[in-house]
Amino acid sequence: MFTSTLMKRCFWPFSKKAPFYKKPILVLMGAPGVGKGTYGKRLSKEWQMPIFSTGEYLRNMLKTDKSDLANQIRALVKAGNLVGDEIIMKIMERRLFNEENPTAKGIILDGFPRTVKQAELLDKLGKVKAAMNFFLREDILIEKLAGRRECEKCHIPYNISTIKRDGYDMDPLLPKKDVAICDACGGKLIQREDDTEKIIRNRLREYKSKTAPLEDYYKKKGIYVEFEPKRGVTDYPEIRSKLDSFIKSLGK
Ligand code: ADP
């Protein structure tokens, strides 16, 4: 199992003391479908902070890795269950300490941490500056997830659903030129394998039992801020300024 490509890629030698990531870490939390990837990608561009999504990393890795370990991970992701903390932590260490861009001002984490254990271990690797939690009603999340599409090449998120009720005002997020083709790279839009109703419900269950407790974890640290994005991408400027003033209020 330890000879798999994944482990080779992610293994940090136990004999070496793990280093400490010195730049600010921004954590984006929230249930599947809430939009954290979409907002995170925009923040990343504007703030020149790379974004790292553990889910996207796993999906890319699973495309080619056929090892036993990859097959076990594939089964978990396919069923909508969380992957074990040990594996995820190895992926995260590897990403934090192999800085792709030395001039980056920090890093945005999308979909990590997802358990209190992951958050505790992350605190040993670097300093989380702020944790922003996005929340939405469950029926809205289910509808958004069912409408979610992404570019198969560059993974830019799109959405075909229109949600207009009870104060929610979300227009579809579609490519401008051709509804089936990504504006940015010309890739085909696809629906993720785990965006089916049965798997969506399981992911939401996993979220409630294992990830929601993180809200209290970051509240106690005084670095928690939240937002309900009722208007989809239209909310982006408000999210950015709320986060910006929150980070400023925390000081150095
Ligand atoms: P979403 O937020 O829409 O559920 P992600 O792309 O973040 O999607 O994650 C997809 C899947 O990858 C999760 O359902 C889970 O199986 C796995 N995964 C991603 N990040 C983590 C993590 N930090 N811990 C455990 N499993 C993870």
mmCIF file of C-alpha atoms and ligand atoms in Angstrom:
data_model
loop_
_atom_site.group_PDB
_atom_site.id
_atom_site.type_symbol
_atom_site.label_atom_id
_atom_site.label_comp_id
_atom_site.label_asym_id
_atom_site.label_seq_id
_atom_site.Cartn_x
_atom_site.Cartn_y
_atom_site.Cartn_z
ATOM 1 C CA MET A 1 0.000 0.000 0.000
ATOM 2 C CA PHE A 2 2.783 2.441 0.862
ATOM 3 C CA THR A 3 4.394 1.925 -2.534
ATOM 4 C CA SER A 4 1.502 3.540 -4.360
ATOM 5 C CA THR A 5 2.103 6.610 -6.499
ATOM 6 C CA LEU A 6 0.069 8.681 -4.070
ATOM 7 C CA MET A 7 2.207 7.775 -1.088
ATOM 8 C CA LYS A 8 5.390 8.334 -3.062
ATOM 9 C CA ARG A 9 4.124 11.742 -4.041
ATOM 10 C CA CYS A 10 2.963 12.693 -0.577
ATOM 11 C CA PHE A 11 5.341 10.999 1.816
ATOM 12 C CA TRP A 12 7.163 13.314 4.194
ATOM 13 C CA PRO A 13 10.089 11.477 5.840
ATOM 14 C CA PHE A 14 9.253 10.811 9.519
ATOM 15 C CA SER A 15 12.891 11.366 10.489
ATOM 16 C CA LYS A 16 12.706 15.031 9.450
ATOM 17 C CA LYS A 17 10.860 17.515 11.668
ATOM 18 C CA ALA A 18 7.976 18.945 9.643
ATOM 19 C CA PRO A 19 8.661 22.628 8.817
ATOM 20 C CA PHE A 20 6.202 25.483 9.519
ATOM 21 C CA TYR A 21 4.435 27.299 6.660
ATOM 22 C CA LYS A 22 5.180 30.964 7.354
ATOM 23 C CA LYS A 23 2.652 32.791 5.173
ATOM 24 C CA PRO A 24 -1.028 33.349 6.079
ATOM 25 C CA ILE A 25 -3.468 30.501 5.475
ATOM 26 C CA LEU A 26 -7.075 31.299 4.639
ATOM 27 C CA VAL A 27 -9.579 28.476 5.189
ATOM 28 C CA LEU A 28 -12.840 28.377 3.211
ATOM 29 C CA MET A 29 -15.450 26.178 4.845
ATOM 30 C CA GLY A 30 -18.985 25.212 4.039
ATOM 31 C CA ALA A 31 -21.165 22.332 2.914
ATOM 32 C CA PRO A 32 -20.780 20.822 -0.570
ATOM 33 C CA GLY A 33 -22.360 23.071 -3.194
ATOM 34 C CA VAL A 34 -22.277 26.272 -1.167
ATOM 35 C CA GLY A 35 -19.895 27.947 -3.628
ATOM 36 C CA LYS A 36 -16.616 28.013 -1.723
ATOM 37 C CA GLY A 37 -14.653 26.857 -4.788
ATOM 38 C CA THR A 38 -16.200 29.557 -6.990
ATOM 39 C CA TYR A 39 -15.573 32.366 -4.480
ATOM 40 C CA GLY A 40 -12.173 30.959 -3.590
ATOM 41 C CA LYS A 41 -10.996 30.971 -7.217
ATOM 42 C CA ARG A 42 -11.982 34.639 -7.556
ATOM 43 C CA LEU A 43 -10.291 35.607 -4.291
ATOM 44 C CA SER A 44 -7.212 33.710 -5.365
ATOM 45 C CA LYS A 45 -6.963 35.715 -8.578
ATOM 46 C CA GLU A 46 -7.507 39.081 -6.902
ATOM 47 C CA TRP A 47 -5.337 38.488 -3.858
ATOM 48 C CA GLN A 48 -2.552 36.626 -5.667
ATOM 49 C CA MET A 49 -2.868 33.758 -3.250
ATOM 50 C CA PRO A 50 -2.943 30.306 -4.826
ATOM 51 C CA ILE A 51 -5.928 28.138 -3.967
ATOM 52 C CA PHE A 52 -5.639 24.455 -3.148
ATOM 53 C CA SER A 53 -8.648 22.159 -3.199
ATOM 54 C CA THR A 54 -8.104 18.698 -1.724
ATOM 55 C CA GLY A 55 -11.164 17.420 -3.619
ATOM 56 C CA GLU A 56 -9.825 18.668 -6.966
ATOM 57 C CA TYR A 57 -6.398 17.239 -6.162
ATOM 58 C CA LEU A 58 -7.936 13.833 -5.401
ATOM 59 C CA ARG A 59 -10.049 13.835 -8.567
ATOM 60 C CA ASN A 60 -6.992 14.617 -10.722
ATOM 61 C CA MET A 61 -4.905 11.999 -8.986
ATOM 62 C CA LEU A 62 -7.596 9.343 -9.362
ATOM 63 C CA LYS A 63 -7.727 9.855 -13.131
ATOM 64 C CA THR A 64 -4.386 8.080 -13.556
ATOM 65 C CA ASP A 65 -3.446 6.314 -10.319
ATOM 66 C CA LYS A 66 -4.580 2.683 -10.392
ATOM 67 C CA SER A 67 -2.819 1.523 -7.201
ATOM 68 C CA ASP A 68 -4.671 -0.298 -4.395
ATOM 69 C CA LEU A 69 -4.572 2.800 -2.245
ATOM 70 C CA ALA A 70 -5.984 4.946 -5.064
ATOM 71 C CA ASN A 71 -8.751 2.368 -5.553
ATOM 72 C CA GLN A 72 -9.659 2.605 -1.865
ATOM 73 C CA ILE A 73 -9.750 6.406 -2.069
ATOM 74 C CA ARG A 74 -11.795 6.238 -5.284
ATOM 75 C CA ALA A 75 -14.437 4.112 -3.539
ATOM 76 C CA LEU A 76 -14.701 6.629 -0.663
ATOM 77 C CA VAL A 77 -14.989 9.676 -2.939
ATOM 78 C CA LYS A 78 -17.490 7.897 -5.190
ATOM 79 C CA ALA A 79 -19.703 7.084 -2.206
ATOM 80 C CA GLY A 80 -19.449 10.622 -0.834
ATOM 81 C CA ASN A 81 -17.488 9.595 2.274
ATOM 82 C CA LEU A 82 -14.513 11.479 3.638
ATOM 83 C CA VAL A 83 -11.020 10.184 2.893
ATOM 84 C CA GLY A 84 -8.923 9.307 5.977
ATOM 85 C CA ASP A 85 -7.162 12.127 7.843
ATOM 86 C CA GLU A 86 -3.724 10.514 7.482
ATOM 87 C CA ILE A 87 -3.824 10.514 3.692
ATOM 88 C CA ILE A 88 -5.264 14.014 3.474
ATOM 89 C CA MET A 89 -2.582 15.355 5.839
ATOM 90 C CA LYS A 90 0.187 13.913 3.686
ATOM 91 C CA ILE A 91 -1.309 15.627 0.644
ATOM 92 C CA MET A 92 -1.534 18.910 2.549
ATOM 93 C CA GLU A 93 2.024 18.792 3.907
ATOM 94 C CA ARG A 94 3.310 18.088 0.458
ATOM 95 C CA ARG A 95 1.404 21.070 -0.982
ATOM 96 C CA LEU A 96 2.328 23.546 1.737
ATOM 97 C CA PHE A 97 6.036 22.810 1.693
ATOM 98 C CA ASN A 98 6.493 22.576 -2.052
ATOM 99 C CA GLU A 99 5.574 26.168 -2.807
ATOM 100 C CA GLU A 100 4.758 26.435 -6.509
ATOM 101 C CA ASN A 101 5.062 30.200 -6.490
ATOM 102 C CA PRO A 102 7.604 31.680 -4.063
ATOM 103 C CA THR A 103 6.100 35.193 -4.437
ATOM 104 C CA ALA A 104 2.601 34.030 -3.387
ATOM 105 C CA LYS A 105 1.213 36.004 -0.447
ATOM 106 C CA GLY A 106 -0.177 32.944 1.301
ATOM 107 C CA ILE A 107 -2.585 30.150 0.454
ATOM 108 C CA ILE A 108 -6.350 29.643 0.291
ATOM 109 C CA LEU A 109 -7.589 26.180 1.299
ATOM 110 C CA ASP A 110 -10.852 24.943 -0.209
ATOM 111 C CA GLY A 111 -12.368 21.831 1.371
ATOM 112 C CA PHE A 112 -9.634 21.415 3.950
ATOM 113 C CA PRO A 113 -9.704 20.967 6.916
ATOM 114 C CA ARG A 114 -12.847 18.864 7.011
ATOM 115 C CA THR A 115 -12.514 17.319 10.469
ATOM 116 C CA VAL A 116 -11.417 18.750 13.819
ATOM 117 C CA LYS A 117 -8.445 16.364 13.704
ATOM 118 C CA GLN A 118 -7.340 17.846 10.344
ATOM 119 C CA ALA A 119 -7.692 21.362 11.805
ATOM 120 C CA GLU A 120 -5.564 20.467 14.829
ATOM 121 C CA LEU A 121 -2.879 18.960 12.616
ATOM 122 C CA LEU A 122 -2.990 21.961 10.274
ATOM 123 C CA ASP A 123 -2.274 24.236 13.259
ATOM 124 C CA LYS A 124 1.014 22.374 13.686
ATOM 125 C CA LEU A 125 1.967 23.042 10.060
ATOM 126 C CA GLY A 126 1.117 26.722 9.732
ATOM 127 C CA LYS A 127 -0.961 29.658 10.964
ATOM 128 C CA VAL A 128 -4.593 29.924 9.908
ATOM 129 C CA LYS A 129 -5.282 33.643 9.644
ATOM 130 C CA ALA A 130 -9.045 33.379 9.130
ATOM 131 C CA ALA A 131 -11.716 30.757 8.474
ATOM 132 C CA MET A 132 -14.702 31.854 6.408
ATOM 133 C CA ASN A 133 -17.761 29.652 6.574
ATOM 134 C CA PHE A 134 -20.394 29.807 3.819
ATOM 135 C CA PHE A 135 -23.823 28.458 4.705
ATOM 136 C CA LEU A 136 -27.083 27.839 2.846
ATOM 137 C CA ARG A 137 -30.364 25.987 3.522
ATOM 138 C CA GLU A 138 -30.146 22.279 2.721
ATOM 139 C CA ASP A 139 -32.836 22.224 -0.009
ATOM 140 C CA ILE A 140 -30.992 25.064 -1.778
ATOM 141 C CA LEU A 141 -27.689 23.189 -1.514
ATOM 142 C CA ILE A 142 -29.221 20.062 -3.058
ATOM 143 C CA GLU A 143 -30.631 22.052 -5.969
ATOM 144 C CA LYS A 144 -27.335 23.870 -6.534
ATOM 145 C CA LEU A 145 -25.346 20.636 -6.454
ATOM 146 C CA ALA A 146 -27.660 18.981 -8.968
ATOM 147 C CA GLY A 147 -27.092 21.929 -11.346
ATOM 148 C CA ARG A 148 -23.338 22.061 -10.868
ATOM 149 C CA ARG A 149 -21.050 21.593 -13.867
ATOM 150 C CA GLU A 150 -17.323 22.097 -14.258
ATOM 151 C CA CYS A 151 -14.806 22.338 -17.059
ATOM 152 C CA GLU A 152 -13.173 18.963 -17.498
ATOM 153 C CA LYS A 153 -9.822 20.607 -18.285
ATOM 154 C CA CYS A 154 -9.375 23.687 -16.071
ATOM 155 C CA HIS A 155 -12.123 22.877 -13.487
ATOM 156 C CA ILE A 156 -13.729 26.339 -13.593
ATOM 157 C CA PRO A 157 -17.135 25.923 -11.918
ATOM 158 C CA TYR A 158 -20.449 26.602 -13.701
ATOM 159 C CA ASN A 159 -24.075 26.013 -12.705
ATOM 160 C CA ILE A 160 -27.224 25.499 -14.760
ATOM 161 C CA SER A 161 -29.809 25.963 -11.983
ATOM 162 C CA THR A 162 -31.968 29.012 -11.392
ATOM 163 C CA ILE A 163 -33.122 29.410 -7.788
ATOM 164 C CA LYS A 164 -35.571 32.216 -7.041
ATOM 165 C CA ARG A 165 -37.648 31.772 -3.896
ATOM 166 C CA ASP A 166 -37.729 32.722 -0.197
ATOM 167 C CA GLY A 167 -35.197 35.504 -0.650
ATOM 168 C CA TYR A 168 -32.771 33.373 -2.682
ATOM 169 C CA ASP A 169 -31.918 34.928 -6.015
ATOM 170 C CA MET A 170 -29.468 32.805 -7.967
ATOM 171 C CA ASP A 171 -29.074 33.001 -11.706
ATOM 172 C CA PRO A 172 -27.378 30.210 -13.633
ATOM 173 C CA LEU A 173 -23.636 30.592 -14.077
ATOM 174 C CA LEU A 174 -23.063 29.650 -17.699
ATOM 175 C CA PRO A 175 -20.280 30.095 -20.268
ATOM 176 C CA LYS A 176 -20.923 33.192 -22.411
ATOM 177 C CA LYS A 177 -20.142 31.789 -25.861
ATOM 178 C CA ASP A 178 -21.415 28.207 -25.852
ATOM 179 C CA VAL A 179 -23.371 26.701 -22.938
ATOM 180 C CA ALA A 180 -21.485 23.403 -23.177
ATOM 181 C CA ILE A 181 -17.939 24.765 -23.581
ATOM 182 C CA CYS A 182 -15.707 26.500 -21.023
ATOM 183 C CA ASP A 183 -15.084 30.192 -21.808
ATOM 184 C CA ALA A 184 -11.588 30.120 -20.371
ATOM 185 C CA CYS A 185 -10.021 27.093 -22.078
ATOM 186 C CA GLY A 186 -12.504 25.547 -24.527
ATOM 187 C CA GLY A 187 -12.859 22.377 -22.400
ATOM 188 C CA LYS A 188 -16.134 20.427 -22.235
ATOM 189 C CA LEU A 189 -18.470 21.026 -19.285
ATOM 190 C CA ILE A 190 -19.071 17.889 -17.249
ATOM 191 C CA GLN A 191 -21.092 16.854 -14.220
ATOM 192 C CA ARG A 192 -19.089 15.357 -11.356
ATOM 193 C CA GLU A 193 -19.705 11.666 -10.641
ATOM 194 C CA ASP A 194 -20.529 12.426 -6.994
ATOM 195 C CA ASP A 195 -23.162 15.070 -7.859
ATOM 196 C CA THR A 196 -26.057 12.601 -7.941
ATOM 197 C CA GLU A 197 -28.891 12.858 -5.414
ATOM 198 C CA LYS A 198 -27.984 9.756 -3.351
ATOM 199 C CA ILE A 199 -24.315 10.722 -3.070
ATOM 200 C CA ILE A 200 -25.174 14.381 -2.445
ATOM 201 C CA ARG A 201 -27.296 13.349 0.568
ATOM 202 C CA ASN A 202 -24.448 11.245 1.928
ATOM 203 C CA ARG A 203 -21.946 14.096 1.486
ATOM 204 C CA LEU A 204 -24.274 16.411 3.390
ATOM 205 C CA ARG A 205 -24.549 13.800 6.187
ATOM 206 C CA GLU A 206 -20.751 13.538 6.318
ATOM 207 C CA TYR A 207 -20.569 17.335 6.421
ATOM 208 C CA LYS A 208 -22.996 17.646 9.345
ATOM 209 C CA SER A 209 -21.384 14.979 11.481
ATOM 210 C CA LYS A 210 -17.679 15.514 10.747
ATOM 211 C CA THR A 211 -17.122 19.016 9.326
ATOM 212 C CA ALA A 212 -19.730 21.263 10.994
ATOM 213 C CA PRO A 213 -17.959 20.931 14.413
ATOM 214 C CA LEU A 214 -15.122 22.947 12.858
ATOM 215 C CA GLU A 215 -17.273 26.069 13.187
ATOM 216 C CA ASP A 216 -16.872 25.962 16.979
ATOM 217 C CA TYR A 217 -13.196 25.113 16.644
ATOM 218 C CA TYR A 218 -12.492 28.335 14.720
ATOM 219 C CA LYS A 219 -15.017 30.425 16.708
ATOM 220 C CA LYS A 220 -13.090 29.607 19.906
ATOM 221 C CA LYS A 221 -9.898 30.804 18.231
ATOM 222 C CA GLY A 222 -11.585 34.118 17.304
ATOM 223 C CA ILE A 223 -10.787 33.744 13.592
ATOM 224 C CA TYR A 224 -14.251 32.708 12.356
ATOM 225 C CA VAL A 225 -16.389 34.735 9.962
ATOM 226 C CA GLU A 226 -19.520 33.599 8.103
ATOM 227 C CA PHE A 227 -21.666 34.531 5.113
ATOM 228 C CA GLU A 228 -24.907 33.258 3.554
ATOM 229 C CA PRO A 229 -24.490 33.670 -0.233
ATOM 230 C CA LYS A 230 -28.165 33.995 -1.234
ATOM 231 C CA ARG A 231 -27.390 35.559 -4.630
ATOM 232 C CA GLY A 232 -24.693 33.237 -5.980
ATOM 233 C CA VAL A 233 -21.765 34.919 -7.743
ATOM 234 C CA THR A 234 -23.441 38.334 -7.336
ATOM 235 C CA ASP A 235 -22.472 38.075 -3.656
ATOM 236 C CA TYR A 236 -18.770 37.915 -4.453
ATOM 237 C CA PRO A 237 -17.883 41.634 -3.871
ATOM 238 C CA GLU A 238 -19.667 41.590 -0.497
ATOM 239 C CA ILE A 239 -17.880 38.381 0.511
ATOM 240 C CA ARG A 240 -14.518 39.854 -0.452
ATOM 241 C CA SER A 241 -15.071 43.055 1.499
ATOM 242 C CA LYS A 242 -16.434 41.222 4.576
ATOM 243 C CA LEU A 243 -13.391 38.968 4.592
ATOM 244 C CA ASP A 244 -11.047 41.841 3.909
ATOM 245 C CA SER A 245 -12.321 43.931 6.829
ATOM 246 C CA PHE A 246 -12.398 40.880 9.106
ATOM 247 C CA ILE A 247 -8.744 40.102 8.341
ATOM 248 C CA LYS A 248 -7.807 43.756 8.886
ATOM 249 C CA SER A 249 -9.647 43.736 12.233
ATOM 250 C CA LEU A 250 -7.505 40.801 13.369
ATOM 251 C CA GLY A 251 -4.322 42.839 12.871
ATOM 252 C CA LYS A 252 -0.918 41.141 12.462
HETATM 253 P P1 ADP B 1 -17.534 19.141 -2.182
HETATM 254 O O1 ADP B 1 -17.111 20.248 -1.250
HETATM 255 O O2 ADP B 1 -18.429 19.603 -3.253
HETATM 256 O O3 ADP B 1 -18.080 17.931 -1.456
HETATM 257 P P2 ADP B 1 -14.745 18.439 -2.834
HETATM 258 O O4 ADP B 1 -14.231 18.524 -4.217
HETATM 259 O O5 ADP B 1 -14.217 19.401 -1.833
HETATM 260 O O6 ADP B 1 -16.306 18.530 -2.980
HETATM 261 O O7 ADP B 1 -14.498 16.958 -2.273
HETATM 262 C C1 ADP B 1 -14.874 15.808 -2.995
HETATM 263 C C2 ADP B 1 -14.581 14.568 -2.164
HETATM 264 O O8 ADP B 1 -13.167 14.472 -1.904
HETATM 265 C C3 ADP B 1 -15.218 14.540 -0.770
HETATM 266 O O9 ADP B 1 -16.550 14.060 -0.821
HETATM 267 C C4 ADP B 1 -14.278 13.571 -0.043
HETATM 268 O O10 ADP B 1 -14.520 12.237 -0.418
HETATM 269 C C5 ADP B 1 -12.913 13.959 -0.600
HETATM 270 N N1 ADP B 1 -12.235 15.005 0.203
HETATM 271 C C6 ADP B 1 -11.905 16.266 -0.224
HETATM 272 N N2 ADP B 1 -11.302 16.968 0.745
HETATM 273 C C7 ADP B 1 -11.246 16.153 1.820
HETATM 274 C C8 ADP B 1 -10.746 16.298 3.154
HETATM 275 N N3 ADP B 1 -10.173 17.452 3.559
HETATM 276 N N4 ADP B 1 -10.869 15.243 3.990
HETATM 277 C C9 ADP B 1 -11.431 14.087 3.602
HETATM 278 N N5 ADP B 1 -11.922 13.881 2.376
HETATM 279 C C10 ADP B 1 -11.839 14.887 1.481
#
